[in-house]
């Protein structure tokens, strides 16, 4: 049976690769950045590509698909709109509920072209992925000016034609070796026979977690994953030790001061440079955590600090997670676009004195070993590749999700359907606050 697909906000196509392994064939890929789109096209050959802002180009997506498939609707429309406008909301300051603040970032309304494409092509299922705040971050409805979340807006735009099934889950529950909490909304076209299947078993169109403790599994820890990668050791002290002969397996070189600060963090401890309590000069220990210099000899401590007006002071930042070694005994922290910065959220290797390499991040995102980067792997590799990797949807999850969707679209009852009563579903429903519009 034909399972044609369309991808919006494709990025590098990583998540689509997982759907493709589950049996979906992508006809059209749409992405604003041409470099990302070129990478996606390398890994999903034979597709039509539509570059540009989807607010302007969504009719081109519709036309491109119809030109290839005529009137046959897609089986799948996959969409991963940008999360930056959602991720940067500071909920502690109440910004997450400030619809006017949310409306200032037009990326928060990119669900509108998703709805336009869905209504025009009527795919059998639509899958939208984003950060958890997608379900709660308030924006202004473009017509009514009501305060709604982007997810609730999308549900309202599609509710006449689709049944919505929301989910919030940590992808570590599906064997992805990192903590990656994401929201999903899967829309099933009304009239599809699989809706009856889901109703009969009180289930939702998602796979059962394979590595979650509440399902008898265990997540993949970072130490276990790194051992399986079998990559050469790297060290950030010199250019030669920071590089290897493996493509994308290299790291930034640090200054001697940065290197000493990280080297003082015990390997395998999961500790941070903020906890470097020993003076490197006189050797006293147990120095209070709010000091930048030794109270005995006034030497600068191996803690994150800056010099202002001739005086050292500690860096102002997130002391719980920045300048911290990853713990080998748990999944990696979320791989982000800032994976090359030691001051970002848990980016330092658990044992070696360096951050994770792009290749390690690629593997932790479960991109396959034969994933092709093309020209981006050379000219842009220090920036764009890390960004693409950080924004990717792990294909290990999308393959599992895609297999469930393929079975449902074939009117089969998949093994391991997630039950509607699962906390991952009920939590998502509660966050959305639109229970009347979802299944």
Coordinates of C-alpha atoms in Angstrom, one line a residue:
X1 CA 0.0 0.0 0.0
X2 CA 1.3 3.5 -0.9
X3 CA 2.4 5.6 2.1
X4 CA 3.3 8.9 0.6
X5 CA 4.5 11.6 2.9
X6 CA 5.2 15.4 3.1
X7 CA 7.6 17.1 5.5
X8 CA 7.4 20.7 6.7
X9 CA 10.2 22.4 8.7
X10 CA 12.3 19.5 7.6
X11 CA 15.7 20.7 9.1
X12 CA 18.2 18.0 8.0
X13 CA 15.6 15.3 7.5
X14 CA 16.6 13.2 10.5
X15 CA 13.2 12.5 11.9
X16 CA 11.9 11.8 8.3
X17 CA 14.6 9.2 7.9
X18 CA 13.0 7.3 10.8
X19 CA 9.6 7.5 9.2
X20 CA 11.1 6.4 5.9
X21 CA 12.5 3.3 7.6
X22 CA 9.0 2.6 8.8
X23 CA 7.8 2.5 5.2
X24 CA 6.8 6.1 4.3
X25 CA 8.1 7.7 1.1
X26 CA 8.6 11.4 1.2
X27 CA 7.5 13.3 -1.9
X28 CA 8.0 16.9 -0.8
X29 CA 10.4 18.5 1.8
X30 CA 10.0 22.1 2.9
X31 CA 12.6 24.0 4.9
X32 CA 13.5 27.7 5.1
X33 CA 17.3 27.1 5.1
X34 CA 18.7 25.8 1.8
X35 CA 21.8 24.2 3.4
X36 CA 19.6 22.1 5.7
X37 CA 17.3 21.3 2.8
X38 CA 20.2 20.0 0.8
X39 CA 21.2 17.7 3.6
X40 CA 17.7 16.4 3.9
X41 CA 17.5 15.8 0.1
X42 CA 20.8 13.8 0.3
X43 CA 19.3 11.4 2.8
X44 CA 15.8 11.3 1.3
X45 CA 16.5 11.1 -2.5
X46 CA 13.9 11.5 -5.1
X47 CA 11.9 14.2 -3.3
X48 CA 10.8 17.7 -4.4
X49 CA 12.3 20.4 -2.3
X50 CA 10.7 23.7 -1.4
X51 CA 13.0 26.3 0.2
X52 CA 11.7 29.4 1.9
X53 CA 9.4 30.7 4.6
X54 CA 6.4 28.4 4.8
X55 CA 4.1 31.3 5.5
X56 CA 4.8 32.2 1.8
X57 CA 5.6 28.8 0.3
X58 CA 2.9 26.5 1.6
X59 CA 0.9 26.8 -1.7
X60 CA 4.1 25.6 -3.5
X61 CA 4.2 22.6 -1.2
X62 CA 0.7 21.7 -2.1
X63 CA 1.3 22.2 -5.8
X64 CA 4.5 20.2 -5.7
X65 CA 2.7 17.3 -4.1
X66 CA -0.2 17.4 -6.4
X67 CA 2.1 17.5 -9.4
X68 CA 3.7 14.2 -8.3
X69 CA 0.6 12.4 -6.8
X70 CA -2.4 14.1 -8.5
X71 CA -5.4 13.6 -6.2
X72 CA -4.0 10.8 -3.9
X73 CA -3.7 12.3 -0.4
X74 CA -0.6 11.8 1.6
X75 CA -0.6 9.1 4.2
X76 CA 1.6 11.3 6.5
X77 CA 2.3 15.0 6.9
X78 CA 5.2 15.5 9.3
X79 CA 6.0 18.9 10.8
X80 CA 8.5 20.1 13.3
X81 CA 8.1 23.9 13.6
X82 CA 10.9 26.0 15.2
X83 CA 10.9 25.9 19.0
X84 CA 13.1 28.9 19.7
X85 CA 10.2 31.3 20.4
X86 CA 8.8 28.7 22.8
X87 CA 12.0 27.5 24.5
X88 CA 13.2 31.0 25.5
X89 CA 10.0 31.9 27.4
X90 CA 10.9 32.3 31.1
X91 CA 8.0 30.6 32.9
X92 CA 9.4 31.7 36.2
X93 CA 8.6 35.3 35.3
X94 CA 5.2 34.4 34.0
X95 CA 6.2 35.0 30.4
X96 CA 4.7 31.6 29.3
X97 CA 1.2 32.9 30.0
X98 CA 1.8 36.3 28.4
X99 CA 0.1 36.0 25.0
X100 CA 1.3 39.5 23.8
X101 CA 4.9 38.5 24.6
X102 CA 4.4 35.2 22.7
X103 CA 2.9 37.0 19.7
X104 CA 6.0 39.1 19.3
X105 CA 7.8 36.0 17.9
X106 CA 6.1 35.1 14.7
X107 CA 7.7 31.6 14.8
X108 CA 5.1 30.8 17.5
X109 CA 2.4 31.1 14.8
X110 CA 4.0 28.7 12.3
X111 CA 1.3 26.2 13.0
X112 CA -0.9 28.2 10.6
X113 CA 0.9 27.0 7.4
X114 CA 0.8 23.5 8.8
X115 CA -3.0 23.7 9.0
X116 CA -3.1 25.3 5.5
X117 CA -1.2 22.3 4.0
X118 CA -3.2 19.8 6.0
X119 CA -6.6 21.2 4.9
X120 CA -5.4 21.4 1.3
X121 CA -4.0 17.9 1.0
X122 CA -6.0 16.1 3.7
X123 CA -3.3 13.6 4.7
X124 CA -4.5 10.6 6.6
X125 CA -2.4 11.5 9.6
X126 CA -0.5 14.6 10.7
X127 CA 2.4 14.4 13.2
X128 CA 3.7 17.6 14.8
X129 CA 6.7 17.6 17.2
X130 CA 8.0 20.3 19.4
X131 CA 9.2 21.2 22.9
X132 CA 7.0 20.7 25.9
X133 CA 6.1 24.4 26.0
X134 CA 4.4 24.0 22.6
X135 CA 1.4 22.9 24.6
X136 CA 1.3 25.8 27.0
X137 CA 3.1 28.9 25.7
X138 CA 0.4 31.4 25.0
X139 CA 0.1 33.4 21.8
X140 CA -2.6 35.5 20.2
X141 CA -5.1 33.7 17.9
X142 CA -4.5 35.4 14.5
X143 CA -8.3 35.9 14.0
X144 CA -10.0 36.1 17.4
X145 CA -7.0 37.5 19.3
X146 CA -7.7 35.1 22.2
X147 CA -4.8 33.9 24.3
X148 CA -4.2 30.3 23.2
X149 CA -1.2 28.0 23.0
X150 CA 0.2 27.3 19.6
X151 CA -0.8 23.6 20.0
X152 CA -4.3 24.6 21.0
X153 CA -4.5 26.9 18.0
X154 CA -3.5 24.1 15.6
X155 CA -6.0 21.8 17.2
X156 CA -8.8 24.3 16.7
X157 CA -7.8 24.9 13.1
X158 CA -8.0 21.2 12.3
X159 CA -10.8 19.9 14.6
X160 CA -13.5 19.7 11.9
X161 CA -11.4 17.3 9.9
X162 CA -9.1 15.6 12.4
X163 CA -9.1 14.0 15.8
X164 CA -6.1 15.1 17.9
X165 CA -4.0 12.8 20.2
X166 CA -1.4 14.7 22.3
X167 CA 1.6 13.2 24.0
X168 CA 4.4 14.5 26.2
X169 CA 7.3 12.0 26.6
X170 CA 11.0 11.7 27.3
X171 CA 12.5 10.0 24.3
X172 CA 14.9 8.2 26.6
X173 CA 11.9 6.0 27.3
X174 CA 12.2 4.8 23.7
X175 CA 15.9 4.0 23.8
X176 CA 17.3 7.4 22.8
X177 CA 20.4 7.7 25.0
X178 CA 19.6 11.3 26.2
X179 CA 17.0 13.0 28.2
X180 CA 14.8 14.7 25.6
X181 CA 11.3 15.6 26.7
X182 CA 9.2 16.5 23.7
X183 CA 5.5 17.0 22.9
X184 CA 3.7 15.4 20.0
X185 CA 0.3 15.8 18.5
X186 CA -0.8 13.1 16.1
X187 CA -3.9 14.0 14.1
X188 CA -6.0 11.2 12.5
X189 CA -8.4 12.2 9.7
X190 CA -12.0 11.7 10.7
X191 CA -13.5 8.6 9.0
X192 CA -10.3 6.6 9.2
X193 CA -11.1 3.0 10.2
X194 CA -8.2 3.0 12.7
X195 CA -10.1 5.4 14.9
X196 CA -12.4 2.6 15.7
X197 CA -9.5 0.3 16.5
X198 CA -8.1 2.9 18.9
X199 CA -11.5 3.4 20.5
X200 CA -12.0 -0.3 21.1
X201 CA -8.7 -0.8 23.0
X202 CA -8.7 2.7 24.6
X203 CA -5.4 3.5 23.0
X204 CA -3.6 6.4 21.2
X205 CA -1.5 6.2 18.0
X206 CA 1.8 6.0 19.7
X207 CA 4.2 3.1 20.5
X208 CA 4.6 1.7 24.0
X209 CA 7.9 2.9 25.6
X210 CA 10.6 0.2 25.3
X211 CA 13.1 1.6 27.8
X212 CA 10.9 3.2 30.5
X213 CA 11.0 1.9 34.1
X214 CA 7.2 1.9 34.3
X215 CA 7.2 -0.6 31.4
X216 CA 9.9 -2.8 32.8
X217 CA 12.7 -1.2 30.8
X218 CA 15.8 0.8 31.6
X219 CA 17.1 3.9 29.7
X220 CA 20.4 3.7 27.9
X221 CA 23.0 5.5 30.0
X222 CA 25.6 7.8 28.4
X223 CA 28.6 5.6 29.5
X224 CA 27.0 2.6 27.9
X225 CA 26.4 4.5 24.7
X226 CA 29.9 6.0 24.5
X227 CA 31.4 2.5 25.0
X228 CA 29.3 1.2 22.1
X229 CA 30.4 4.1 19.8
X230 CA 34.1 2.9 20.1
X231 CA 35.4 6.3 19.0
X232 CA 39.0 7.6 19.6
X233 CA 39.7 9.6 22.7
X234 CA 40.0 13.4 22.2
X235 CA 41.5 16.2 24.3
X236 CA 40.8 19.9 24.1
X237 CA 44.4 21.0 25.1
X238 CA 45.8 21.1 21.6
X239 CA 44.7 21.2 18.0
X240 CA 46.2 17.8 17.3
X241 CA 44.7 16.1 20.3
X242 CA 41.3 17.7 19.6
X243 CA 40.9 16.1 16.2
X244 CA 40.8 12.5 14.9
X245 CA 40.6 10.9 11.5
X246 CA 36.9 10.2 11.9
X247 CA 34.6 12.6 10.1
X248 CA 32.9 15.0 12.6
X249 CA 34.8 13.6 15.5
X250 CA 36.6 16.7 16.7
X251 CA 36.2 19.3 19.4
X252 CA 37.1 23.0 20.1
X253 CA 40.5 23.7 21.6
X254 CA 40.4 25.4 25.0
X255 CA 42.6 28.0 26.5
X256 CA 44.9 26.8 29.3
X257 CA 42.6 28.4 31.9
X258 CA 39.5 26.7 30.5
X259 CA 41.3 23.4 30.3
X260 CA 42.6 23.6 33.9
X261 CA 39.2 24.3 35.1
X262 CA 37.6 21.3 33.5
X263 CA 40.6 19.0 34.2
X264 CA 40.0 19.7 37.9
X265 CA 36.5 18.2 37.8
X266 CA 36.9 14.5 38.8
X267 CA 36.2 12.2 35.8
X268 CA 32.9 10.2 36.0
X269 CA 31.7 12.4 38.9
X270 CA 29.0 14.4 37.0
X271 CA 30.3 17.4 39.0
X272 CA 30.8 20.9 37.8
X273 CA 33.6 23.5 37.9
X274 CA 31.5 25.5 40.3
X275 CA 32.4 22.7 42.8
X276 CA 36.2 23.0 42.4
X277 CA 36.8 23.7 46.0
X278 CA 40.6 23.4 46.2
X279 CA 43.0 26.2 45.7
X280 CA 45.4 25.4 42.8
X281 CA 48.2 27.4 44.5
X282 CA 48.2 26.8 48.3
X283 CA 46.1 23.6 48.2
X284 CA 43.5 24.5 50.9
X285 CA 40.2 22.8 50.3
X286 CA 36.5 23.4 51.2
X287 CA 36.6 27.0 49.9
X288 CA 33.0 28.5 50.0
X289 CA 31.2 28.3 46.7
X290 CA 30.5 32.0 46.4
X291 CA 34.2 33.0 46.1
X292 CA 36.3 33.5 42.9
X293 CA 39.6 33.7 44.7
X294 CA 41.3 31.8 47.5
X295 CA 40.7 33.4 50.9
X296 CA 44.2 32.4 52.0
X297 CA 46.5 33.3 49.2
X298 CA 44.1 35.2 46.9
X299 CA 44.9 32.9 43.9
X300 CA 42.1 32.6 41.3
X301 CA 40.1 29.5 41.8
X302 CA 39.4 27.0 39.0
X303 CA 35.8 28.2 38.8
X304 CA 33.9 30.0 36.0
X305 CA 34.9 33.7 36.4
X306 CA 35.5 36.9 34.6
X307 CA 37.8 39.9 35.4
X308 CA 36.1 43.2 35.8
X309 CA 37.9 46.4 36.9
X310 CA 40.8 44.3 37.9
X311 CA 38.7 42.1 40.1
X312 CA 37.7 38.4 39.6
X313 CA 34.1 37.5 40.0
X314 CA 32.2 34.4 39.4
X315 CA 30.2 34.1 36.1
X316 CA 26.5 34.7 36.5
X317 CA 24.8 31.6 35.1
X318 CA 23.0 28.4 35.7
X319 CA 25.2 26.8 38.3
X320 CA 23.2 23.6 38.5
X321 CA 23.9 22.6 34.9
X322 CA 26.6 24.7 33.3
X323 CA 30.3 23.9 33.3
X324 CA 29.4 20.4 34.4
X325 CA 30.5 16.9 33.3
X326 CA 27.9 14.6 32.0
X327 CA 27.1 11.7 34.2
X328 CA 28.0 8.4 32.7
X329 CA 25.3 6.6 34.8
X330 CA 22.3 8.2 33.2
X331 CA 21.2 9.3 29.7
X332 CA 23.0 12.3 28.3
X333 CA 21.5 15.7 28.8
X334 CA 19.4 17.0 25.9
X335 CA 21.6 17.5 22.8
X336 CA 21.1 21.2 21.8
X337 CA 22.5 23.6 19.3
X338 CA 25.0 24.8 21.9
X339 CA 26.7 21.4 22.3
X340 CA 30.1 22.9 21.7
X341 CA 30.0 25.3 24.7
X342 CA 31.2 24.2 28.0
X343 CA 29.0 26.8 29.7
X344 CA 25.8 25.4 28.2
X345 CA 23.7 22.7 29.8
X346 CA 25.9 19.6 30.6
X347 CA 28.0 19.4 27.5
X348 CA 31.4 18.3 29.0
X349 CA 32.5 14.7 28.4
X350 CA 32.1 12.5 31.5
X351 CA 35.7 11.3 31.5
X352 CA 37.7 13.3 28.9
X353 CA 38.6 17.0 29.1
X354 CA 36.4 18.3 26.2
X355 CA 32.9 18.7 25.1
X356 CA 31.1 16.0 23.0
X357 CA 32.1 15.9 19.4
X358 CA 29.5 16.5 16.6
X359 CA 29.8 12.7 15.7
X360 CA 29.0 11.7 19.3
X361 CA 26.0 14.1 19.3
X362 CA 24.8 12.7 16.0
X363 CA 25.0 9.2 17.5
X364 CA 23.2 10.3 20.7
X365 CA 20.5 11.7 18.5
X366 CA 20.3 8.2 16.9
X367 CA 21.1 9.5 13.4
X368 CA 22.3 6.4 11.4
X369 CA 26.0 6.0 10.7
X370 CA 25.5 6.4 7.0
X371 CA 23.7 9.8 7.4
X372 CA 25.2 12.1 4.8
X373 CA 26.1 15.7 5.5
X374 CA 27.4 16.7 2.0
X375 CA 29.0 20.1 1.8
X376 CA 27.6 21.1 5.2
X377 CA 30.0 18.5 6.8
X378 CA 32.9 20.6 5.6
X379 CA 32.4 24.4 5.2
X380 CA 29.8 24.7 7.9
X381 CA 30.6 21.9 10.2
X382 CA 31.5 23.9 13.3
X383 CA 28.2 25.7 13.4
X384 CA 25.4 24.4 11.1
X385 CA 26.0 20.7 11.6
X386 CA 25.8 21.1 15.4
X387 CA 22.7 23.2 15.0
X388 CA 21.0 20.6 12.7
X389 CA 21.9 17.8 15.1
X390 CA 20.6 19.7 18.1
X391 CA 17.3 20.4 16.4
X392 CA 16.8 16.9 15.0
X393 CA 14.0 14.6 15.9
X394 CA 15.7 11.3 16.8
X395 CA 14.9 8.8 14.1
X396 CA 14.9 5.9 16.6
X397 CA 11.7 7.3 17.9
X398 CA 10.1 8.3 14.6
X399 CA 10.8 4.9 13.2
X400 CA 8.9 3.3 16.1
X401 CA 6.1 5.8 15.8
X402 CA 6.0 5.3 12.0
X403 CA 5.6 1.6 12.3
X404 CA 2.5 2.1 14.6
X405 CA 1.0 4.6 12.2
X406 CA 1.7 2.3 9.2
X407 CA -0.1 -0.6 10.9
X408 CA -3.1 1.6 11.8
X409 CA -3.4 3.0 8.3
X410 CA -3.4 -0.6 7.0
X411 CA -6.3 -1.2 9.4
X412 CA -4.2 -3.5 11.5
X413 CA -4.1 -3.5 15.3
X414 CA -0.4 -2.8 16.1
X415 CA 1.4 -4.6 18.9
X416 CA 2.3 -2.3 21.8
X417 CA -0.1 0.5 21.4
X418 CA 0.1 3.2 24.1
X419 CA -3.0 3.2 26.3
X420 CA -5.0 6.4 26.6
X421 CA -4.7 6.2 30.4
X422 CA -0.9 6.4 30.3
X423 CA 0.5 9.4 32.2
X424 CA 2.3 10.7 29.1
X425 CA -1.1 11.2 27.5
X426 CA -3.0 12.5 30.5
X427 CA -0.2 15.0 31.2
X428 CA -0.4 16.3 27.7
X429 CA -4.2 16.6 27.8
X430 CA -4.0 18.5 31.1
X431 CA -1.4 21.0 29.8
X432 CA -3.4 21.7 26.7
X433 CA -6.5 22.8 28.5
X434 CA -8.7 22.0 25.5
X435 CA -10.1 18.6 26.5
X436 CA -13.3 19.2 24.4
X437 CA -11.3 19.3 21.2
X438 CA -9.1 16.2 21.7
X439 CA -9.8 12.5 21.9

